[in-house]
Amino acid sequence: MNVLVIGLTGGIGSGKTEVSNRFAQHGVPVIDTDQLARELVEPGQPALLEIVTAFGPDCLDERGQLRRDQLRERVFADPSGRRRLEAILHPRIRTLLQARIANITAPYCVAVIPLLIETGMIDLVDRILVVDVSEAEQIRRVLARDGITETQAHRILAAQTQRQERLACADDILENGADFSRLHQQVAALHERYLALASIKAS
Ligand code: ATP
């Protein structure tokens, strides 16, 4: 397996989706672990059965789909529930991510892993790209996008790896405090760099 794997991470609302979409526009395969988590809890999946066994049938809606928002709220207030949910999901996300990486034929891919540092998936990636913005800007963008309260935004931020800790793990940092054109310029530069690194890795 010679594909170069870039682990893309950053706090809530830092711009991971915008950055990964831009890499995709350069033709780079993107694997989004949030999407993998969604696939893993579709009706009929073993992880869903385990979640229902652990958290009760109330976590399903009338169509048998997981009430993701409700469960997220619930485990936020309950650290042991949170650990139980992570114990069900994280190993499966890891296995699925490895399988998706193994199928890639491009020189490099971007794996979007919001909790890259927290979940110990660092060993699956060759480089860590952190999208960074100030916490004030993070809160502003999340409030504008999600319509949540400022208290909720602060609570989510508090539960995530601290910004400095994340930056300390970074091989590359995309500073996303400016506009979209600056974001696009930085992705273009990183793309050239990753192609060069991928060709070294493959040789
Ligand atoms: P989450 O952690 O919640 O999944 P995210 O890290 O994927 O968030 P995005 O959804 O990409 O973040 O960005 C958050 C919001 O900020 C979006 O509405 C996005 O359009 C906006 N945004 C991202 N980058 C910029 C930028 N450089 N200038 C202005 N707005 C931006």
GROMACS .gro file of C-alpha atoms and ligand atoms in nm:
model
  234
    1MET     CA    1   0.000   0.000   0.000
    2ASN     CA    2   0.188   0.301  -0.125
    3VAL     CA    3  -0.078   0.570  -0.130
    4LEU     CA    4   0.017   0.874   0.074
    5VAL     CA    5  -0.254   0.939   0.333
    6ILE     CA    6  -0.316   1.293   0.452
    7GLY     CA    7  -0.516   1.309   0.775
    8LEU     CA    8  -0.720   1.629   0.768
    9THR     CA    9  -0.840   1.754   1.103
   10GLY     CA   10  -0.946   2.071   1.283
   11GLY     CA   11  -1.202   2.187   1.536
   12ILE     CA   12  -1.573   2.224   1.471
   13GLY     CA   13  -1.642   2.475   1.196
   14SER     CA   14  -1.274   2.525   1.115
   15GLY     CA   15  -1.334   2.451   0.746
   16LYS     CA   16  -1.257   2.080   0.705
   17THR     CA   17  -1.546   2.029   0.463
   18GLU     CA   18  -1.457   2.332   0.251
   19VAL     CA   19  -1.092   2.225   0.239
   20SER     CA   20  -1.170   1.862   0.154
   21ASN     CA   21  -1.414   1.972  -0.118
   22ARG     CA   22  -1.137   2.179  -0.267
   23PHE     CA   23  -0.896   1.883  -0.267
   24ALA     CA   24  -1.171   1.681  -0.438
   25GLN     CA   25  -1.190   1.949  -0.708
   26HIS     CA   26  -0.821   1.882  -0.774
   27GLY     CA   27  -0.921   1.517  -0.834
   28VAL     CA   28  -0.797   1.392  -0.497
   29PRO     CA   29  -0.997   1.106  -0.340
   30VAL     CA   30  -1.149   1.214  -0.008
   31ILE     CA   31  -1.262   0.973   0.262
   32ASP     CA   32  -1.479   1.136   0.527
   33THR     CA   33  -1.496   0.945   0.855
   34ASP     CA   34  -1.823   1.120   0.950
   35GLN     CA   35  -1.968   0.961   0.636
   36LEU     CA   36  -1.820   0.622   0.734
   37ALA     CA   37  -1.984   0.657   1.077
   38ARG     CA   38  -2.317   0.724   0.906
   39GLU     CA   39  -2.280   0.413   0.688
   40LEU     CA   40  -2.198   0.204   0.994
   41VAL     CA   41  -2.525   0.289   1.169
   42GLU     CA   42  -2.757   0.228   0.877
   43PRO     CA   43  -3.045  -0.013   0.951
   44GLY     CA   44  -2.923  -0.372   0.947
   45GLN     CA   45  -2.565  -0.286   1.041
   46PRO     CA   46  -2.422  -0.469   1.347
   47ALA     CA   47  -2.311  -0.139   1.504
   48LEU     CA   48  -2.672  -0.017   1.507
   49LEU     CA   49  -2.784  -0.330   1.688
   50GLU     CA   50  -2.512  -0.280   1.949
   51ILE     CA   51  -2.613   0.083   1.996
   52VAL     CA   52  -2.978  -0.012   2.048
   53THR     CA   53  -2.873  -0.281   2.296
   54ALA     CA   54  -2.660  -0.029   2.486
   55PHE     CA   55  -2.886   0.279   2.470
   56GLY     CA   56  -3.236   0.137   2.428
   57PRO     CA   57  -3.490   0.143   2.144
   58ASP     CA   58  -3.563   0.513   2.202
   59CYS     CA   59  -3.256   0.599   2.000
   60LEU     CA   60  -3.433   0.484   1.682
   61ASP     CA   61  -3.697   0.684   1.497
   62GLU     CA   62  -4.017   0.534   1.358
   63ARG     CA   63  -3.835   0.426   1.042
   64GLY     CA   64  -3.567   0.242   1.238
   65GLN     CA   65  -3.302   0.509   1.168
   66LEU     CA   66  -3.067   0.620   1.441
   67ARG     CA   67  -3.158   0.955   1.597
   68ARG     CA   68  -2.801   1.076   1.570
   69ASP     CA   69  -2.859   1.426   1.706
   70GLN     CA   70  -3.048   1.296   2.008
   71LEU     CA   71  -2.782   1.035   2.086
   72ARG     CA   72  -2.506   1.295   2.046
   73GLU     CA   73  -2.684   1.521   2.297
   74ARG     CA   74  -2.730   1.231   2.534
   75VAL     CA   75  -2.368   1.119   2.539
   76PHE     CA   76  -2.246   1.475   2.571
   77ALA     CA   77  -2.390   1.483   2.919
   78ASP     CA   78  -2.275   1.129   3.002
   79PRO     CA   79  -1.904   1.045   2.972
   80SER     CA   80  -1.951   0.671   3.030
   81GLY     CA   81  -2.220   0.660   2.758
   82ARG     CA   82  -1.987   0.849   2.533
   83ARG     CA   83  -1.711   0.595   2.591
   84ARG     CA   84  -1.954   0.311   2.524
   85LEU     CA   85  -2.064   0.469   2.195
   86GLU     CA   86  -1.703   0.530   2.094
   87ALA     CA   87  -1.614   0.170   2.179
   88ILE     CA   88  -1.884   0.057   1.935
   89LEU     CA   89  -1.800   0.298   1.656
   90HIS     CA   90  -1.431   0.382   1.659
   91PRO     CA   91  -1.285   0.035   1.592
   92ARG     CA   92  -1.531  -0.008   1.305
   93ILE     CA   93  -1.453   0.334   1.160
   94ARG     CA   94  -1.086   0.245   1.177
   95THR     CA   95  -1.133  -0.087   0.994
   96LEU     CA   96  -1.353   0.071   0.728
   97LEU     CA   97  -1.109   0.356   0.679
   98GLN     CA   98  -0.823   0.109   0.631
   99ALA     CA   99  -1.030  -0.082   0.375
  100ARG     CA  100  -1.115   0.237   0.182
  101ILE     CA  101  -0.752   0.349   0.183
  102ALA     CA  102  -0.645   0.008   0.052
  103ASN     CA  103  -0.874   0.058  -0.251
  104ILE     CA  104  -0.725   0.391  -0.356
  105THR     CA  105  -0.525   0.402  -0.675
  106ALA     CA  106  -0.446   0.776  -0.678
  107PRO     CA  107  -0.101   0.897  -0.559
  108TYR     CA  108  -0.249   1.039  -0.240
  109CYS     CA  109  -0.578   1.071  -0.059
  110VAL     CA  110  -0.726   1.295   0.207
  111ALA     CA  111  -0.891   1.130   0.509
  112VAL     CA  112  -1.110   1.375   0.700
  113ILE     CA  113  -1.089   1.270   1.065
  114PRO     CA  114  -1.235   1.536   1.297
  115LEU     CA  115  -1.115   1.347   1.606
  116LEU     CA  116  -0.784   1.234   1.456
  117ILE     CA  117  -0.585   1.314   1.767
  118GLU     CA  118  -0.848   1.206   2.020
  119THR     CA  119  -0.913   0.864   1.859
  120GLY     CA  120  -0.554   0.758   1.809
  121MET     CA  121  -0.597   0.707   1.434
  122ILE     CA  122  -0.274   0.894   1.378
  123ASP     CA  123  -0.094   0.573   1.286
  124LEU     CA  124  -0.319   0.534   0.980
  125VAL     CA  125  -0.200   0.858   0.821
  126ASP     CA  126   0.133   0.972   0.683
  127ARG     CA  127   0.085   1.341   0.748
  128ILE     CA  128  -0.146   1.554   0.959
  129LEU     CA  129  -0.300   1.862   0.802
  130VAL     CA  130  -0.468   2.088   1.055
  131VAL     CA  131  -0.719   2.349   0.941
  132ASP     CA  132  -0.692   2.629   1.190
  133VAL     CA  133  -0.896   2.939   1.271
  134SER     CA  134  -0.923   3.146   1.584
  135GLU     CA  135  -1.183   3.022   1.831
  136ALA     CA  136  -1.378   3.346   1.792
  137GLU     CA  137  -1.403   3.289   1.414
  138GLN     CA  138  -1.488   2.921   1.467
  139ILE     CA  139  -1.781   3.020   1.689
  140ARG     CA  140  -1.896   3.290   1.445
  141ARG     CA  141  -1.900   3.047   1.151
  142VAL     CA  142  -2.070   2.764   1.341
  143LEU     CA  143  -2.339   2.999   1.472
  144ALA     CA  144  -2.403   3.127   1.118
  145ARG     CA  145  -2.409   2.777   0.970
  146ASP     CA  146  -2.595   2.568   1.229
  147GLY     CA  147  -2.815   2.815   1.411
  148ILE     CA  148  -2.712   2.665   1.745
  149THR     CA  149  -2.675   2.873   2.059
  150GLU     CA  150  -2.346   3.026   2.162
  151THR     CA  151  -2.352   2.808   2.477
  152GLN     CA  152  -2.380   2.493   2.263
  153ALA     CA  153  -2.095   2.610   2.042
  154HIS     CA  154  -1.873   2.675   2.345
  155ARG     CA  155  -1.963   2.336   2.492
  156ILE     CA  156  -1.863   2.155   2.171
  157LEU     CA  157  -1.537   2.349   2.157
  158ALA     CA  158  -1.461   2.263   2.518
  159ALA     CA  159  -1.505   1.890   2.449
  160GLN     CA  160  -1.259   1.890   2.161
  161THR     CA  161  -0.884   1.875   2.166
  162GLN     CA  162  -0.745   2.214   2.250
  163ARG     CA  163  -0.625   2.417   1.960
  164GLN     CA  164  -0.261   2.429   2.072
  165GLU     CA  165  -0.249   2.055   2.124
  166ARG     CA  166  -0.386   2.000   1.774
  167LEU     CA  167  -0.141   2.243   1.619
  168ALA     CA  168   0.146   2.070   1.798
  169CYS     CA  169   0.063   1.749   1.609
  170ALA     CA  170   0.042   1.916   1.268
  171ASP     CA  171   0.282   1.851   0.982
  172ASP     CA  172   0.101   2.115   0.777
  173ILE     CA  173  -0.131   2.395   0.886
  174LEU     CA  174  -0.392   2.559   0.666
  175GLU     CA  175  -0.464   2.896   0.820
  176ASN     CA  176  -0.832   2.952   0.737
  177GLY     CA  177  -0.897   3.290   0.896
  178ALA     CA  178  -0.913   3.471   0.562
  179ASP     CA  179  -1.147   3.433   0.264
  180PHE     CA  180  -1.217   3.141   0.029
  181SER     CA  181  -0.964   3.253  -0.232
  182ARG     CA  182  -0.688   3.230   0.028
  183LEU     CA  183  -0.817   2.884   0.125
  184HIS     CA  184  -0.805   2.778  -0.242
  185GLN     CA  185  -0.449   2.910  -0.284
  186GLN     CA  186  -0.331   2.713   0.016
  187VAL     CA  187  -0.498   2.393  -0.102
  188ALA     CA  188  -0.337   2.435  -0.446
  189ALA     CA  189   0.007   2.471  -0.285
  190LEU     CA  190  -0.049   2.172  -0.057
  191HIS     CA  191  -0.171   1.968  -0.355
  192GLU     CA  192   0.159   2.026  -0.539
  193ARG     CA  193   0.351   1.939  -0.227
  194TYR     CA  194   0.156   1.620  -0.160
  195LEU     CA  195   0.197   1.505  -0.520
  196ALA     CA  196   0.574   1.551  -0.484
  197LEU     CA  197   0.578   1.366  -0.150
  198ALA     CA  198   0.361   1.088  -0.295
  199SER     CA  199   0.603   1.033  -0.580
  200ILE     CA  200   0.891   1.006  -0.332
  201LYS     CA  201   0.691   0.758  -0.122
  202ALA     CA  202   0.605   0.549  -0.429
  203SER     CA  203   0.964   0.531  -0.556
  204ATP     P1  204  -1.766   2.060   1.129
  204ATP     O1  205  -1.655   2.033   1.224
  204ATP     O2  206  -1.884   2.113   1.199
  204ATP     O3  207  -1.797   1.946   1.037
  204ATP     P2  208  -1.602   2.189   0.925
  204ATP     O4  209  -1.469   2.192   0.990
  204ATP     O5  210  -1.627   2.085   0.821
  204ATP     O6  211  -1.716   2.183   1.034
  204ATP     P3  212  -1.696   2.380   0.731
  204ATP     O7  213  -1.837   2.329   0.731
  204ATP     O8  214  -1.609   2.351   0.614
  204ATP     O9  215  -1.622   2.335   0.866
  204ATP    O10  216  -1.693   2.537   0.758
  204ATP     C1  217  -1.774   2.594   0.861
  204ATP     C2  218  -1.851   2.713   0.805
  204ATP    O11  219  -1.756   2.817   0.778
  204ATP     C3  220  -1.921   2.681   0.674
  204ATP    O12  221  -2.041   2.754   0.669
  204ATP     C4  222  -1.821   2.730   0.570
  204ATP    O13  223  -1.882   2.766   0.448
  204ATP     C5  224  -1.758   2.851   0.640
  204ATP     N1  225  -1.621   2.875   0.597
  204ATP     C6  226  -1.519   2.784   0.591
  204ATP     N2  227  -1.405   2.844   0.548
  204ATP     C7  228  -1.436   2.974   0.527
  204ATP     C8  229  -1.361   3.088   0.482
  204ATP     N3  230  -1.230   3.081   0.452
  204ATP     N4  231  -1.426   3.207   0.472
  204ATP     C9  232  -1.557   3.216   0.505
  204ATP     N5  233  -1.634   3.113   0.548
  204ATP    C10  234  -1.574   2.993   0.559
   0.00000   0.00000   0.00000
